[in-house]
């Protein structure tokens, strides 16, 4: 039987009704209905959105060129931010790896221990770092120690999940050999598993350090140390040019740290052996590792002393902790419900508007779709610039430009989603086979027809998956937008913390956690069905 006939028979036998695709279609339709509801709930209008962008453009013009006379404070707080990120990432790697050992199904722990460990990993993966920082500032006091601890606990989710998968994918023969020689569980873990997952751990540490530095730059917004406090003070006192200097410093530092991370990964995990590396490459790695060690030691000693001082107020700590573990869902039910609905509405509209930014830029940023060198470099430039600015800083700029409220959050989400979605789409387009496009083009099809008939059918499943993932991430971002005055349940969290109403804070966080778990499961279902 010819291959062509086999394909035709397969197409005939393929069932018309496909539950997976129907479910995805229903979810996407639900998303569109959610957008319409959100638009009505927030009482939005297109003119209001346009006016918000216009006012922000005028505001940005007032920031230029920035005021850099306070460079010593910038460098000092920048160093503090990096120390926080280093200590937090190391702590997160240790804790995450520990829970991964307990959670993995091939490390010999009982099923109930693995279940508890997996729950802890999911729990910390679901809570935004800044929410953890708000709680820890209340528990251990203002300062970078709370920020480092928040980054460490916030890293457990990613580190634990990736490490669990790496452990479960490890080769079993070295482990069995050690067990046959009578090695204990700790010896098996150290000698059997760790050597196999070390490359993954190095890559994970560097990647998480990059993420945590971006997060650490925002910790000062809630009193948890770092350069964010300077940004908050300058914006609060209308010293906009000094605030712009802080934003530029964060952008440049994030870029430099990313370059450092890329080069370290290349040198530590590249194909060349240590003997094949050049002299300066070896010394570069050694100097960086020594610098990391010194920074880690400094941060550990400094923050450890601060934490011991904080925990010396044991009675206050127990009193606050007791309120956190006894959430009150009823006294402020209306306030929590409104904050939760506002969070859903902001993230839904922000994701929807972000599609209109991300999809065209994604097409322009793909090498095989580019309409010319200038549009391509402009699109790529937008992606690079967006990557250097955390969404919360963008939200803070919009709040300063147009005032408090959900509109600032929506506009920040639009830019943030546009950048992330454009990157995903560009990558998907560059991986798409071009033969169908070439066949259509050979028949005289226009550029639009080539994209509509040759590209969109190939990338539509991944596009829907990217949108679902963007909504998932945006709800996490929307949860903390209220901390900078951009609406959502973060407003309830921050207000209840300031009024020492920790039971309402705890209830708000638990409600948010439940929402994030539902969204995460829905997003995972959609991506699984689209594979």
XYZ file of C-alpha atoms in Angstrom:
531
model
C 0.000 0.000 0.000
C 1.381 3.409 -0.979
C 2.164 5.980 1.715
C -0.346 8.383 0.161
C -3.147 5.811 0.394
C -2.173 5.024 3.996
C -2.454 8.708 4.898
C -5.893 8.922 3.247
C -7.141 5.840 5.128
C -5.759 7.234 8.379
C -7.605 10.492 7.795
C -10.843 8.573 7.134
C -10.459 6.473 10.292
C -9.584 9.465 12.454
C -12.582 10.258 14.657
C -14.326 13.552 14.019
C -15.114 14.005 17.705
C -11.879 14.589 19.674
C -12.528 15.260 23.385
C -9.115 16.865 23.944
C -9.543 19.457 21.210
C -13.120 20.109 22.274
C -11.985 20.718 25.840
C -9.285 23.139 24.678
C -11.837 24.957 22.523
C -14.188 25.265 25.479
C -11.406 26.595 27.701
C -10.390 29.184 25.100
C -14.034 30.209 24.638
C -14.313 30.537 28.397
C -11.246 32.797 28.344
C -12.906 35.097 25.811
C -16.086 35.228 27.926
C -13.900 35.974 30.939
C -12.318 38.882 29.057
C -15.759 40.343 28.233
C -16.839 39.974 31.867
C -13.580 41.520 33.112
C -13.933 44.468 30.764
C -17.425 45.136 32.136
C -16.434 44.471 35.764
C -13.594 47.013 35.614
C -15.755 49.464 33.591
C -13.062 49.934 30.963
C -13.084 51.712 27.610
C -10.635 51.745 24.709
C -10.265 55.517 25.027
C -9.238 55.073 28.677
C -6.594 52.512 27.671
C -5.257 54.837 24.966
C -5.209 57.778 27.357
C -3.249 55.709 29.887
C -0.522 54.933 27.359
C -0.469 58.586 26.242
C -0.023 59.909 29.781
C 2.685 57.332 30.458
C 4.567 58.463 27.353
C 4.505 62.041 28.632
C 5.643 60.844 32.058
C 8.602 58.922 30.585
C 9.695 62.052 28.732
C 10.018 63.800 32.121
C 12.342 61.063 33.399
C 15.002 61.644 30.763
C 18.016 61.782 31.080
C 18.088 60.792 34.745
C 20.060 62.090 37.728
C 23.128 59.991 38.649
C 24.821 62.022 41.389
C 23.851 59.487 44.084
C 26.013 56.743 42.559
C 27.484 55.570 45.901
C 24.028 54.739 47.272
C 23.131 53.034 43.989
C 26.226 50.825 44.120
C 25.776 50.062 47.819
C 22.133 49.020 47.468
C 22.951 47.219 44.208
C 25.553 45.145 46.069
C 23.023 44.451 48.827
C 20.562 43.284 46.167
C 23.128 40.895 44.687
C 24.024 39.542 48.141
C 20.326 38.902 48.820
C 19.972 37.080 45.499
C 23.104 34.957 46.095
C 22.130 33.937 49.643
C 18.502 33.341 48.655
C 19.423 31.247 45.620
C 21.872 29.117 47.617
C 19.314 28.591 50.373
C 16.680 27.716 47.778
C 19.021 25.229 46.090
C 19.735 23.463 49.395
C 16.096 23.358 50.520
C 14.718 22.549 47.057
C 17.213 19.728 46.554
C 16.356 18.343 49.996
C 12.645 18.231 49.210
C 13.428 16.788 45.766
C 15.242 13.857 47.377
C 12.167 13.221 49.526
C 9.760 13.641 46.607
C 11.504 11.558 43.917
C 10.036 8.078 43.450
C 13.440 6.350 43.119
C 15.273 7.586 46.224
C 13.749 5.051 48.605
C 11.471 7.194 50.774
C 7.938 6.133 51.648
C 4.966 7.280 49.569
C 3.521 9.508 52.276
C 6.853 11.318 52.739
C 7.064 11.825 48.970
C 3.490 13.137 48.916
C 4.213 15.674 51.673
C 7.424 16.792 49.932
C 5.598 17.236 46.610
C 2.929 19.306 48.368
C 5.600 21.585 49.865
C 7.182 22.042 46.428
C 3.824 22.910 44.838
C 2.943 25.217 47.748
C 6.063 27.368 47.458
C 5.885 27.319 43.664
C 2.427 28.877 43.863
C 3.206 31.800 46.186
C 4.844 34.886 44.604
C 8.195 35.921 46.118
C 6.930 39.386 47.019
C 3.992 37.958 48.990
C 6.454 35.800 50.928
C 8.534 38.920 51.558
C 5.503 40.788 52.938
C 4.864 37.958 55.402
C 8.511 37.566 56.411
C 8.970 41.303 57.002
C 6.174 41.011 59.565
C 7.736 37.908 61.128
C 11.457 38.735 61.188
C 11.510 42.502 60.678
C 12.448 45.028 58.009
C 15.719 44.469 56.163
C 17.518 42.282 53.600
C 17.421 39.196 55.835
C 13.676 38.924 55.197
C 14.289 39.426 51.473
C 16.952 36.707 51.289
C 14.727 34.296 53.205
C 11.787 35.082 50.895
C 13.930 34.413 47.811
C 15.170 31.148 49.330
C 11.679 29.873 50.147
C 10.368 31.138 46.798
C 13.064 29.128 44.991
C 11.953 25.824 46.544
C 9.193 25.371 43.967
C 11.325 25.615 40.827
C 14.425 23.934 42.284
C 12.385 21.135 43.842
C 10.405 20.437 40.689
C 13.388 20.448 38.299
C 15.589 18.466 40.710
C 12.856 15.865 41.246
C 12.631 15.274 37.490
C 16.445 15.122 37.226
C 16.640 12.561 40.043
C 13.900 10.408 38.532
C 15.699 10.485 35.168
C 19.015 9.387 36.716
C 20.597 6.072 35.752
C 19.798 3.392 38.277
C 22.888 1.146 37.829
C 25.330 3.275 39.923
C 22.695 3.494 42.662
C 22.106 -0.270 42.682
C 25.858 -0.890 42.776
C 26.269 1.297 45.854
C 23.316 -0.343 47.591
C 24.724 -3.815 46.865
C 27.951 -2.771 48.610
C 25.996 -1.852 51.744
C 26.054 1.914 51.326
C 23.610 3.855 53.480
C 20.893 6.141 52.133
C 22.971 9.311 52.567
C 25.948 7.690 50.836
C 23.736 6.605 47.941
C 22.337 10.113 47.589
C 25.757 11.794 47.706
C 27.694 9.284 45.581
C 24.972 7.804 43.382
C 22.616 10.656 42.535
C 24.486 13.943 43.041
C 27.245 13.297 40.436
C 24.591 12.541 37.812
C 22.528 15.695 38.387
C 25.412 18.137 39.057
C 25.320 19.668 35.526
C 21.569 20.248 35.884
C 22.103 21.810 39.326
C 24.754 24.219 38.023
C 22.510 25.354 35.177
C 19.550 25.623 37.563
C 21.511 27.669 40.106
C 22.669 30.178 37.486
C 19.195 30.450 35.959
C 17.557 30.898 39.350
C 20.167 33.486 40.371
C 19.168 35.519 37.315
C 15.484 35.295 38.315
C 16.193 36.048 41.967
C 18.234 39.158 41.199
C 15.268 40.584 39.301
C 13.030 39.693 42.252
C 15.545 41.075 44.780
C 15.499 44.443 43.027
C 11.825 44.708 44.055
C 12.094 43.527 47.671
C 12.684 47.055 48.917
C 9.143 47.972 47.859
C 7.878 46.039 50.904
C 10.789 46.816 53.234
C 12.808 43.658 52.542
C 16.051 45.381 51.520
C 17.749 45.992 48.195
C 17.660 48.747 45.621
C 13.855 48.724 45.392
C 13.614 50.925 48.489
C 15.488 53.703 46.668
C 13.141 53.436 43.695
C 10.114 53.623 46.000
C 11.469 56.672 47.864
C 12.340 58.588 44.685
C 8.955 57.947 43.072
C 7.153 58.735 46.316
C 8.944 62.108 46.608
C 8.370 62.858 42.889
C 12.136 62.789 42.284
C 11.547 61.153 38.913
C 14.974 61.655 37.353
C 16.645 59.983 40.330
C 14.091 57.160 40.007
C 15.005 56.818 36.333
C 18.667 56.400 37.345
C 17.637 53.486 39.576
C 15.654 51.901 36.729
C 18.616 52.250 34.358
C 20.924 50.740 36.998
C 18.605 47.735 37.397
C 18.374 47.285 33.622
C 22.160 47.401 33.100
C 22.885 45.158 36.091
C 20.325 42.574 34.976
C 21.928 42.544 31.515
C 25.459 42.143 32.915
C 24.367 39.362 35.249
C 22.697 37.561 32.351
C 25.904 37.800 30.284
C 27.894 36.470 33.251
C 25.438 33.598 33.671
C 25.594 32.700 29.961
C 29.407 32.626 29.956
C 29.602 30.610 33.172
C 27.171 28.028 31.802
C 29.237 27.816 28.617
C 32.508 27.340 30.514
C 31.202 24.996 33.212
C 28.853 22.897 31.080
C 30.454 23.163 27.636
C 31.821 20.221 25.673
C 35.464 21.110 26.260
C 37.278 19.429 29.137
C 39.042 21.432 31.837
C 42.390 20.658 30.154
C 41.105 22.086 26.868
C 40.174 25.447 28.303
C 42.400 28.427 27.833
C 44.346 29.880 30.766
C 42.234 33.019 31.203
C 38.984 30.985 31.019
C 40.131 28.770 33.914
C 41.094 31.779 36.025
C 37.879 33.585 35.115
C 35.832 30.667 36.471
C 38.001 30.482 39.597
C 37.709 34.206 40.300
C 33.940 34.148 39.843
C 33.558 31.131 42.140
C 35.760 32.756 44.804
C 33.741 35.984 44.526
C 30.494 34.030 44.878
C 31.921 32.255 47.930
C 32.957 35.499 49.616
C 29.605 37.161 48.883
C 27.759 34.094 50.182
C 29.849 34.019 53.371
C 29.317 37.749 53.952
C 25.566 37.470 53.392
C 25.204 34.349 55.528
C 27.027 35.897 58.500
C 25.242 39.229 58.188
C 21.720 37.912 57.622
C 22.180 35.066 60.071
C 22.924 37.567 62.833
C 19.890 39.634 61.825
C 17.634 36.574 61.888
C 18.922 35.533 65.323
C 18.184 39.036 66.594
C 14.701 38.889 65.108
C 13.958 35.470 66.572
C 15.087 36.707 69.975
C 11.713 38.486 70.049
C 10.199 35.037 70.368
C 6.929 36.084 72.006
C 6.167 38.632 69.252
C 7.143 36.088 66.596
C 4.802 33.445 68.070
C 1.969 35.972 68.390
C 2.188 37.005 64.730
C 2.703 33.419 63.534
C -0.369 32.290 65.494
C -2.541 34.824 63.657
C -1.142 33.679 60.310
C -2.103 30.046 60.974
C -5.660 31.024 61.948
C -6.993 32.786 58.837
C -10.250 34.738 58.989
C -12.252 34.253 55.787
C -15.476 35.844 56.973
C -14.886 39.211 58.662
C -13.410 40.736 55.474
C -15.041 38.348 52.996
C -16.362 41.124 50.731
C -12.955 42.798 50.577
C -11.103 39.541 49.815
C -13.665 38.503 47.179
C -13.479 41.885 45.446
C -9.668 41.761 45.450
C -9.697 38.252 44.009
C -12.165 39.163 41.256
C -10.131 42.266 40.438
C -6.995 40.111 40.178
C -8.732 37.756 37.732
C -10.095 40.690 35.714
C -6.745 42.523 35.497
C -4.865 39.397 34.397
C -7.558 38.429 31.843
C -7.732 41.850 30.166
C -3.947 42.269 30.382
C -3.407 38.907 28.691
C -5.970 39.701 25.986
C -4.492 43.128 25.191
C -0.994 41.644 25.370
C -1.920 39.318 22.511
C -2.312 42.334 20.216
C 1.211 43.434 21.164
C 2.927 40.048 21.326
C 1.578 38.336 18.203
C 2.663 40.958 15.614
C 6.011 41.568 17.349
C 6.554 37.799 17.535
C 6.084 37.524 13.754
C 8.467 40.437 13.168
C 11.063 38.977 15.554
C 11.170 35.558 13.803
C 14.020 35.313 11.299
C 11.976 33.308 8.802
C 9.054 35.749 8.987
C 10.893 39.077 9.106
C 9.684 41.746 6.693
C 13.130 43.337 6.595
C 16.200 44.032 8.727
C 14.836 47.189 10.344
C 11.526 45.666 11.606
C 13.421 42.553 12.738
C 15.983 44.495 14.802
C 13.294 46.781 16.248
C 11.249 43.752 17.338
C 14.290 42.027 18.810
C 15.264 45.265 20.536
C 11.846 45.415 22.195
C 12.322 41.848 23.504
C 15.770 42.672 24.927
C 14.579 45.885 26.603
C 11.463 44.235 28.048
C 13.522 41.379 29.492
C 15.555 43.858 31.535
C 12.501 45.340 33.270
C 10.443 43.249 35.724
C 6.687 43.616 35.235
C 6.304 45.121 38.705
C 8.665 47.983 37.847
C 6.636 48.613 34.697
C 3.504 48.659 36.884
C 5.182 51.123 39.249
C 5.907 53.440 36.306
C 2.282 53.279 35.153
C 1.061 53.966 38.703
C 3.301 57.034 38.886
C 2.071 58.191 35.449
C -1.699 57.649 35.684
C -2.390 57.065 39.384
C -3.501 54.182 41.581
C -5.926 51.527 40.370
C -6.333 48.503 38.111
C -5.736 50.455 34.874
C -2.028 50.734 35.763
C -1.939 46.975 36.317
C -3.667 46.276 32.999
C -1.252 48.463 31.025
C 1.737 46.846 32.754
C 0.296 43.401 31.983
C -0.171 44.412 28.341
C 3.516 45.296 27.978
C 4.718 42.329 30.050
C 2.534 39.816 28.228
C 3.448 41.347 24.875
C 7.163 40.829 25.516
C 6.862 37.274 26.839
C 4.337 36.175 24.225
C 6.387 37.694 21.389
C 9.433 35.681 22.479
C 7.434 32.431 22.627
C 5.815 33.061 19.241
C 9.101 34.009 17.552
C 10.701 30.775 18.802
C 7.711 28.699 17.609
C 7.759 30.350 14.177
C 11.491 29.775 13.728
C 11.000 26.075 14.503
C 8.085 25.686 12.043
C 8.857 23.751 8.795
C 9.007 26.116 5.809
C 8.233 23.626 3.009
C 4.435 24.247 3.156
C 5.075 27.995 2.947
C 7.436 27.563 0.014
C 4.883 25.396 -1.797
C 2.179 28.027 -1.338
C 4.539 30.818 -2.398
C 5.472 28.938 -5.584
C 1.811 29.136 -6.634
C 1.857 32.931 -6.419
C 0.350 33.350 -2.964
C 0.788 36.704 -1.243
C 2.722 37.100 2.013
C -0.521 37.225 3.980
C -1.779 34.022 2.284
C 1.526 32.275 3.032
C 1.195 33.098 6.720
C -2.543 32.288 6.920
C -2.335 28.945 5.065
C 1.243 27.805 5.662
C 2.251 29.064 9.105
C -0.838 29.587 11.278
C -2.091 25.970 11.045
C 1.312 24.802 12.292
C 1.727 27.252 15.180
C -1.908 27.589 16.333
C -1.686 24.791 18.971
C 1.505 26.233 20.478
C 0.022 29.750 20.281
C -2.985 28.687 22.372
C -0.605 26.992 24.814
C 1.472 30.177 25.091
C -1.635 32.254 25.775
C -2.721 29.805 28.489
C 0.744 29.958 30.054
C 0.705 33.772 29.874
C -2.639 33.907 31.694
C -1.242 31.535 34.318
C 1.803 33.761 34.911
C -0.222 36.972 34.763
C -2.500 35.890 37.601
C 0.667 35.400 39.680
C 1.863 38.881 38.704
C -1.590 40.398 39.266
C -1.549 38.997 42.784
C 1.257 41.389 43.754
C 0.337 44.421 41.632
C -1.637 45.856 44.538
C 1.586 46.123 46.527
C 2.591 49.006 44.231
C -0.974 50.335 43.979
C -1.998 48.699 40.684
C -5.100 46.868 41.937
C -5.887 43.257 42.764
C -5.753 41.174 45.899
C -2.248 42.460 46.639
C -3.944 45.652 47.813
C -5.844 43.652 50.442
C -2.671 41.827 51.510
C -0.688 45.042 51.951
C -3.515 46.961 53.668
C -4.155 44.141 56.135
C -0.425 43.890 56.889
C -0.191 47.619 57.579
C -3.170 47.430 59.945
C -1.660 44.327 61.647
C -4.705 42.293 60.600
C -2.648 39.162 59.901
C -5.678 36.836 59.892
C -7.074 38.669 56.860
C -3.598 38.583 55.270
C -3.429 34.828 55.761
C -6.938 34.300 54.386
C -6.150 36.433 51.311
C -2.967 34.455 50.608
C -4.755 31.103 50.962
C -7.543 32.207 48.609
C -4.911 33.390 46.151
C -3.074 30.071 46.498
C -6.267 28.143 45.679
C -6.795 30.289 42.568
C -3.205 29.768 41.413
C -3.466 25.992 41.847
C -6.659 25.898 39.746
C -5.097 28.050 37.019
C -1.882 26.009 37.061
C -3.803 22.734 36.663
C -5.928 24.189 33.842
C -2.856 25.538 32.048
C -1.056 22.180 32.404
C -4.135 20.375 31.020
C -4.263 22.639 27.959
C -0.541 22.271 27.207
C -0.775 18.489 27.657
C -3.702 18.206 25.246
C -1.909 20.307 22.642
C 1.208 18.137 22.555
